[in-house]
Amino acid sequence: MVSPMNGRAELRDDKVITPFGDLAPRPDIRPEVLLRLSGKLQTTLELGQLLEIFLEEIQQAVLVDGLTFHHEPTNTTLAVGRNSLHTANYRLQTQQDYMGDMTFHRSTRFREHELANIEGLMTTLVYPLRNALRYHEALAAAFRDPLTGAGNRVALDKTLSREVELSKRHDQPLSVLMLDLDHFKQVNDEFGHSMGDKVLKEAVKAMTGCIRQTDMCFRYGGEEFLIMLSNADQSGALRIAERVRMGIGQLSFAGKKDKLQVTASIGCATLQPSDDTEELVSRADTALYVAKDSGRNRVISDLDIEYTRQGDVSEEPSPEPNQEANGH
């Protein structure tokens, strides 16, 4: 260490190395700010609300326009405030848990002491965020089919009722697909139930890979699934249904003896003004059974059934004049 002595610099033997971390700016945050923030973060387990509280409170200490949170394991992305040109990115990790990635946004560059303050403020978020993520995961599990990861019947009932109401209120189209894996009983009988479970899982992956982010897939029962297509009219729903059918048809599984190919039959129905959720699902279900009776591995619309029925109805022949005369 160099120290002044009698106007001269003298090199002493006791060398001291200053850690690099000690040279970095330290947080400059009043204790009452941290205490208030910590208390407010303990008031909710709802993830979005937690992030809103955090942003609102830290803006009193650091100028931040907005933040974005992403949690890869649950495919959760939440944005609070507004995006801006400059960002600061952090990965939230304890020794036991990965808790996501946080990005802060603002219109001007962050300075070193401001980043230090952000990091100091984030220490109050760690445990409330972990608790909120666990609550979010538990809540999601209650509405998810444990085998396939698709939504379960409880989630379907809640979601479809809401979407039907919103579609009617905003005059937007809504369609549903009823899908059944063809000859699935034979899969279990010939290849075993473990193979059947694998087919169900991979089929759901194929479905979700073929639909839009706004669409949702639910396990209706057994090997039957319902796909809800928000803001999709009949032609759009049929395009998605055909894409789903082809995606499942490309699945291939290696059995002990033979290779297993899977196909699906799909019924499609689009919401009508007089429909409730039961009528909408019933028409999709009817279209599904027509698809199965027609040879399987195909898509049938509820309107296709109506056209067919109309074509089957023939007019009653008019009585001939001589028949009427004989009748009297």
Short mmCIF file of C-alpha atoms in Angstrom, two decimals:
data_model
loop_
_atom_site.label_atom_id
_atom_site.label_comp_id
_atom_site.label_asym_id
_atom_site.label_seq_id
_atom_site.Cartn_x
_atom_site.Cartn_y
_atom_site.Cartn_z
CA MET A 1 0.00 0.00 0.00
CA VAL A 2 1.33 3.49 -0.85
CA SER A 3 0.94 6.10 1.90
CA PRO A 4 2.32 9.65 2.18
CA MET A 5 5.16 10.38 4.69
CA ASN A 6 7.05 13.67 5.01
CA GLY A 7 6.01 14.72 1.57
CA ARG A 8 7.40 11.53 0.07
CA ALA A 9 5.79 8.27 -0.97
CA GLU A 10 7.05 5.25 0.89
CA LEU A 11 6.37 1.65 -0.11
CA ARG A 12 5.50 -0.31 2.99
CA ASP A 13 5.70 -4.08 3.23
CA ASP A 14 2.06 -4.71 4.28
CA LYS A 15 0.49 -4.94 0.83
CA VAL A 16 -3.30 -4.66 0.77
CA ILE A 17 -5.35 -5.63 -2.29
CA THR A 18 -8.74 -3.94 -2.59
CA PRO A 19 -11.42 -6.33 -3.91
CA PHE A 20 -12.96 -5.22 -7.19
CA GLY A 21 -16.43 -5.44 -5.65
CA ASP A 22 -15.46 -2.76 -3.12
CA LEU A 23 -14.76 -0.37 -5.98
CA ALA A 24 -18.24 -0.78 -7.49
CA PRO A 25 -20.96 1.72 -6.54
CA ARG A 26 -22.96 0.71 -3.51
CA PRO A 27 -26.74 1.09 -3.18
CA ASP A 28 -27.77 4.47 -1.79
CA ILE A 29 -31.30 3.75 -0.58
CA ARG A 30 -32.91 5.05 2.59
CA PRO A 31 -33.77 2.21 5.01
CA GLU A 32 -37.38 3.37 5.27
CA VAL A 33 -37.77 2.92 1.49
CA LEU A 34 -36.64 -0.70 1.70
CA LEU A 35 -38.84 -1.31 4.74
CA ARG A 36 -41.94 0.14 3.06
CA LEU A 37 -41.25 -1.78 -0.17
CA SER A 38 -40.74 -5.05 1.69
CA GLY A 39 -44.02 -4.60 3.54
CA LYS A 40 -46.04 -3.84 0.42
CA LEU A 41 -44.61 -6.82 -1.45
CA GLN A 42 -45.92 -9.09 1.28
CA THR A 43 -49.55 -8.06 0.59
CA THR A 44 -50.20 -10.19 -2.53
CA LEU A 45 -49.47 -13.57 -4.12
CA GLU A 46 -50.78 -12.47 -7.53
CA LEU A 47 -47.77 -12.20 -9.83
CA GLY A 48 -48.95 -9.29 -11.98
CA GLN A 49 -50.01 -7.23 -8.96
CA LEU A 50 -46.69 -7.96 -7.24
CA LEU A 51 -44.73 -6.57 -10.20
CA GLU A 52 -46.97 -3.51 -10.39
CA ILE A 53 -46.32 -2.74 -6.72
CA PHE A 54 -42.59 -3.26 -7.18
CA LEU A 55 -42.38 -0.88 -10.16
CA GLU A 56 -44.48 1.79 -8.48
CA GLU A 57 -42.34 1.74 -5.36
CA ILE A 58 -38.89 1.64 -6.97
CA GLN A 59 -39.79 4.61 -9.20
CA GLN A 60 -39.47 6.74 -6.07
CA ALA A 61 -35.80 5.80 -5.86
CA VAL A 62 -34.77 5.20 -9.50
CA LEU A 63 -36.18 6.58 -12.73
CA VAL A 64 -37.59 3.49 -14.51
CA ASP A 65 -40.20 3.54 -17.29
CA GLY A 66 -41.23 -0.10 -17.08
CA LEU A 67 -40.16 -3.68 -16.55
CA THR A 68 -40.66 -7.05 -18.21
CA PHE A 69 -40.59 -10.34 -16.35
CA HIS A 70 -40.17 -13.74 -18.03
CA HIS A 71 -40.25 -17.16 -16.37
CA GLU A 72 -39.26 -19.86 -18.84
CA PRO A 73 -40.43 -22.99 -16.95
CA THR A 74 -44.05 -21.76 -16.83
CA ASN A 75 -43.86 -19.80 -20.11
CA THR A 76 -44.97 -16.69 -18.23
CA THR A 77 -44.25 -13.19 -19.56
CA LEU A 78 -45.58 -10.05 -17.86
CA ALA A 79 -44.92 -6.41 -18.77
CA VAL A 80 -45.58 -3.46 -16.46
CA GLY A 81 -45.21 0.17 -17.48
CA ARG A 82 -43.78 0.92 -20.91
CA ASN A 83 -40.84 -0.25 -22.97
CA SER A 84 -38.04 2.19 -23.77
CA LEU A 85 -34.80 2.25 -25.73
CA HIS A 86 -32.35 1.39 -22.96
CA THR A 87 -32.56 -1.74 -20.81
CA ALA A 88 -30.89 -3.42 -17.86
CA ASN A 89 -31.26 -7.21 -17.64
CA TYR A 90 -31.04 -9.45 -14.59
CA ARG A 91 -31.37 -13.19 -14.03
CA LEU A 92 -33.04 -13.96 -10.70
CA GLN A 93 -31.44 -17.00 -9.13
CA THR A 94 -30.99 -18.32 -5.60
CA GLN A 95 -28.99 -21.40 -4.66
CA GLN A 96 -32.17 -23.48 -4.90
CA ASP A 97 -34.45 -21.73 -7.38
CA TYR A 98 -34.43 -20.03 -10.75
CA MET A 99 -37.05 -17.30 -10.51
CA GLY A 100 -37.01 -15.73 -13.95
CA ASP A 101 -35.44 -12.88 -15.87
CA MET A 102 -36.16 -9.21 -15.25
CA THR A 103 -35.61 -6.39 -17.74
CA PHE A 104 -35.87 -2.71 -16.76
CA HIS A 105 -36.64 -0.10 -19.41
CA ARG A 106 -36.07 3.64 -19.70
CA SER A 107 -35.39 6.25 -22.37
CA THR A 108 -31.87 7.17 -21.18
CA ARG A 109 -28.91 5.01 -20.28
CA PHE A 110 -28.69 3.64 -16.76
CA ARG A 111 -25.79 4.94 -14.68
CA GLU A 112 -23.71 2.72 -12.43
CA HIS A 113 -25.10 4.08 -9.17
CA GLU A 114 -28.66 3.68 -10.50
CA LEU A 115 -28.01 0.04 -11.35
CA ALA A 116 -26.62 -0.43 -7.86
CA ASN A 117 -29.84 0.99 -6.42
CA ILE A 118 -31.97 -1.29 -8.64
CA GLU A 119 -29.99 -4.29 -7.47
CA GLY A 120 -30.43 -3.24 -3.86
CA LEU A 121 -34.19 -2.83 -4.32
CA MET A 122 -34.45 -6.22 -6.03
CA THR A 123 -33.25 -7.96 -2.89
CA THR A 124 -36.66 -7.22 -1.34
CA LEU A 125 -38.40 -8.92 -4.28
CA VAL A 126 -36.71 -12.32 -4.08
CA TYR A 127 -38.87 -14.12 -1.54
CA PRO A 128 -42.22 -12.50 -2.42
CA LEU A 129 -41.55 -13.39 -6.06
CA ARG A 130 -40.71 -16.99 -5.18
CA ASN A 131 -43.95 -17.29 -3.19
CA ALA A 132 -45.97 -15.75 -6.02
CA LEU A 133 -44.45 -18.14 -8.56
CA ARG A 134 -45.28 -21.14 -6.38
CA TYR A 135 -48.84 -19.89 -5.97
CA HIS A 136 -49.09 -19.29 -9.73
CA GLU A 137 -47.83 -22.80 -10.47
CA ALA A 138 -50.21 -24.39 -7.94
CA LEU A 139 -53.14 -22.46 -9.37
CA ALA A 140 -52.24 -23.46 -12.91
CA ALA A 141 -51.90 -27.10 -11.88
CA ALA A 142 -55.46 -27.07 -10.55
CA PHE A 143 -56.70 -26.28 -14.07
CA ARG A 144 -54.31 -28.56 -15.98
CA ASP A 145 -54.60 -32.19 -17.00
CA PRO A 146 -51.72 -33.86 -15.11
CA LEU A 147 -50.82 -36.27 -17.94
CA THR A 148 -50.85 -34.07 -21.04
CA GLY A 149 -50.56 -30.54 -19.66
CA ALA A 150 -53.69 -29.48 -21.55
CA GLY A 151 -56.43 -27.61 -19.70
CA ASN A 152 -58.87 -29.81 -17.77
CA ARG A 153 -62.68 -29.76 -17.75
CA VAL A 154 -62.82 -27.21 -14.93
CA ALA A 155 -60.62 -24.83 -16.92
CA LEU A 156 -62.67 -25.50 -20.05
CA ASP A 157 -65.97 -24.67 -18.40
CA LYS A 158 -64.67 -21.41 -16.96
CA THR A 159 -62.80 -20.32 -20.08
CA LEU A 160 -65.38 -21.22 -22.71
CA SER A 161 -68.23 -19.53 -20.83
CA ARG A 162 -66.18 -16.33 -20.60
CA GLU A 163 -65.13 -16.45 -24.26
CA VAL A 164 -68.68 -17.03 -25.51
CA GLU A 165 -69.86 -14.01 -23.51
CA LEU A 166 -67.01 -11.82 -24.78
CA SER A 167 -67.51 -12.91 -28.39
CA LYS A 168 -71.18 -11.96 -28.29
CA ARG A 169 -70.52 -8.68 -26.51
CA HIS A 170 -67.86 -7.55 -28.98
CA ASP A 171 -69.40 -9.24 -32.01
CA GLN A 172 -66.29 -11.32 -32.69
CA PRO A 173 -66.19 -14.86 -34.11
CA LEU A 174 -65.43 -17.86 -31.94
CA SER A 175 -64.97 -21.47 -33.04
CA VAL A 176 -64.26 -24.76 -31.31
CA LEU A 177 -62.74 -28.00 -32.55
CA MET A 178 -63.66 -31.37 -31.08
CA LEU A 179 -60.83 -33.83 -31.76
CA ASP A 180 -60.70 -37.58 -31.23
CA LEU A 181 -57.63 -39.78 -31.75
CA ASP A 182 -58.68 -42.55 -34.11
CA HIS A 183 -58.72 -46.17 -32.87
CA PHE A 184 -57.04 -45.18 -29.62
CA LYS A 185 -58.31 -48.26 -27.81
CA GLN A 186 -56.24 -50.38 -30.17
CA VAL A 187 -53.16 -48.37 -29.20
CA ASN A 188 -53.63 -49.37 -25.55
CA ASP A 189 -54.54 -52.95 -26.40
CA GLU A 190 -51.72 -53.62 -28.86
CA PHE A 191 -48.92 -51.34 -27.62
CA GLY A 192 -49.72 -50.93 -23.92
CA HIS A 193 -50.96 -48.10 -21.75
CA SER A 194 -47.53 -46.52 -21.41
CA MET A 195 -47.49 -46.08 -25.17
CA GLY A 196 -51.02 -44.74 -24.99
CA ASP A 197 -49.89 -42.10 -22.48
CA LYS A 198 -46.98 -41.17 -24.72
CA VAL A 199 -49.30 -40.78 -27.70
CA LEU A 200 -51.61 -38.49 -25.73
CA LYS A 201 -48.70 -36.30 -24.60
CA GLU A 202 -47.19 -36.03 -28.08
CA ALA A 203 -50.59 -35.37 -29.63
CA VAL A 204 -51.11 -32.39 -27.31
CA LYS A 205 -47.65 -31.08 -28.23
CA ALA A 206 -48.59 -31.39 -31.89
CA MET A 207 -51.89 -29.58 -31.33
CA THR A 208 -50.35 -26.68 -29.42
CA GLY A 209 -47.65 -26.40 -32.08
CA CYS A 210 -50.29 -25.96 -34.78
CA ILE A 211 -52.57 -23.41 -33.09
CA ARG A 212 -52.07 -19.73 -32.33
CA GLN A 213 -50.94 -18.30 -28.98
CA THR A 214 -54.46 -16.99 -28.36
CA ASP A 215 -55.99 -20.47 -28.83
CA MET A 216 -56.33 -23.00 -26.01
CA CYS A 217 -56.35 -26.79 -25.86
CA PHE A 218 -58.34 -28.77 -23.27
CA ARG A 219 -58.59 -32.48 -22.57
CA TYR A 220 -62.31 -33.21 -22.84
CA GLY A 221 -62.06 -36.84 -21.74
CA GLY A 222 -60.04 -39.94 -22.62
CA GLU A 223 -58.57 -39.40 -26.08
CA GLU A 224 -60.95 -36.53 -26.90
CA PHE A 225 -59.84 -32.89 -26.86
CA LEU A 226 -61.46 -29.50 -27.38
CA ILE A 227 -59.54 -26.63 -28.96
CA MET A 228 -60.96 -23.14 -28.50
CA LEU A 229 -60.17 -20.73 -31.33
CA SER A 230 -60.63 -17.10 -30.32
CA ASN A 231 -61.55 -14.62 -33.06
CA ALA A 232 -61.72 -17.39 -35.68
CA ASP A 233 -64.57 -17.68 -38.16
CA GLN A 234 -65.50 -20.91 -39.95
CA SER A 235 -62.93 -20.64 -42.74
CA GLY A 236 -60.14 -19.75 -40.31
CA ALA A 237 -61.15 -22.57 -37.96
CA LEU A 238 -61.15 -25.09 -40.79
CA ARG A 239 -57.63 -24.04 -41.83
CA ILE A 240 -56.37 -24.50 -38.28
CA ALA A 241 -58.23 -27.81 -37.94
CA GLU A 242 -56.63 -29.16 -41.09
CA ARG A 243 -53.22 -28.04 -39.85
CA VAL A 244 -53.83 -29.85 -36.55
CA ARG A 245 -55.00 -33.00 -38.35
CA MET A 246 -51.88 -33.05 -40.51
CA GLY A 247 -49.62 -32.33 -37.54
CA ILE A 248 -50.97 -35.31 -35.61
CA GLY A 249 -50.80 -37.47 -38.74
CA GLN A 250 -47.05 -36.85 -38.90
CA LEU A 251 -46.49 -38.40 -35.46
CA SER A 252 -44.76 -41.77 -35.49
CA PHE A 253 -43.95 -44.07 -32.56
CA ALA A 254 -41.66 -47.08 -32.49
CA GLY A 255 -43.32 -50.08 -30.87
CA LYS A 256 -41.67 -53.39 -29.95
CA LYS A 257 -42.82 -54.98 -33.20
CA ASP A 258 -44.46 -52.41 -35.45
CA LYS A 259 -44.31 -48.67 -36.00
CA LEU A 260 -47.38 -46.80 -34.75
CA GLN A 261 -49.00 -44.05 -36.81
CA VAL A 262 -51.70 -41.84 -35.29
CA THR A 263 -54.55 -39.99 -36.97
CA ALA A 264 -57.34 -37.77 -35.68
CA SER A 265 -60.93 -36.93 -36.61
CA ILE A 266 -62.06 -33.36 -36.01
CA GLY A 267 -65.45 -31.68 -35.77
CA CYS A 268 -65.65 -27.89 -36.14
CA ALA A 269 -68.38 -25.49 -35.00
CA THR A 270 -68.59 -21.69 -35.09
CA LEU A 271 -70.58 -19.66 -32.56
CA GLN A 272 -74.03 -18.53 -33.70
CA PRO A 273 -75.97 -15.63 -32.08
CA SER A 274 -78.44 -18.01 -30.44
CA ASP A 275 -75.76 -20.39 -29.10
CA ASP A 276 -74.82 -21.02 -25.52
CA THR A 277 -71.73 -23.04 -24.60
CA GLU A 278 -73.63 -26.34 -24.58
CA GLU A 279 -75.09 -25.81 -28.05
CA LEU A 280 -71.73 -24.78 -29.49
CA VAL A 281 -69.95 -27.84 -28.08
CA SER A 282 -72.83 -30.12 -29.07
CA ARG A 283 -72.63 -29.07 -32.72
CA ALA A 284 -68.85 -29.59 -32.75
CA ASP A 285 -69.36 -33.00 -31.16
CA THR A 286 -71.96 -33.95 -33.77
CA ALA A 287 -69.56 -32.90 -36.54
CA LEU A 288 -66.86 -35.03 -34.93
CA TYR A 289 -69.02 -38.16 -35.02
CA VAL A 290 -69.88 -37.50 -38.66
CA ALA A 291 -66.13 -37.30 -39.36
CA LYS A 292 -65.61 -40.64 -37.62
CA ASP A 293 -68.54 -42.28 -39.40
CA SER A 294 -67.24 -40.95 -42.74
CA GLY A 295 -63.96 -42.83 -42.49
CA ARG A 296 -61.98 -40.92 -39.81
CA ASN A 297 -58.81 -38.85 -40.30
CA ARG A 298 -60.78 -35.88 -41.62
CA VAL A 299 -62.30 -32.53 -40.66
CA ILE A 300 -66.06 -31.93 -40.77
CA SER A 301 -67.78 -28.60 -40.09
CA ASP A 302 -71.20 -28.20 -38.52
CA LEU A 303 -72.23 -26.27 -41.61
CA ASP A 304 -71.26 -29.25 -43.77
CA ILE A 305 -73.83 -31.27 -41.85
CA GLU A 306 -76.51 -28.63 -42.37
CA TYR A 307 -75.88 -28.53 -46.12
CA THR A 308 -76.01 -32.33 -46.26
CA ARG A 309 -79.29 -32.42 -44.39
CA GLN A 310 -80.79 -29.77 -46.63
CA GLY A 311 -79.73 -31.76 -49.68
CA ASP A 312 -81.39 -34.89 -48.31
CA VAL A 313 -84.76 -33.20 -47.83
CA SER A 314 -86.87 -33.61 -50.97
CA GLU A 315 -90.12 -31.84 -51.64
CA GLU A 316 -93.32 -33.85 -51.39
CA PRO A 317 -94.73 -34.55 -54.89
CA SER A 318 -97.85 -32.57 -55.76
CA PRO A 319 -100.95 -34.72 -56.19
CA GLU A 320 -102.01 -35.22 -59.76
CA PRO A 321 -105.36 -33.73 -60.83
CA ASN A 322 -106.97 -37.11 -61.55
CA GLN A 323 -106.01 -38.31 -58.04
CA GLU A 324 -107.75 -35.33 -56.50
CA ALA A 325 -110.86 -35.97 -58.66
CA ASN A 326 -110.94 -39.62 -57.64
CA GLY A 327 -110.68 -38.57 -54.02
CA HIS A 328 -113.95 -36.73 -54.26
#
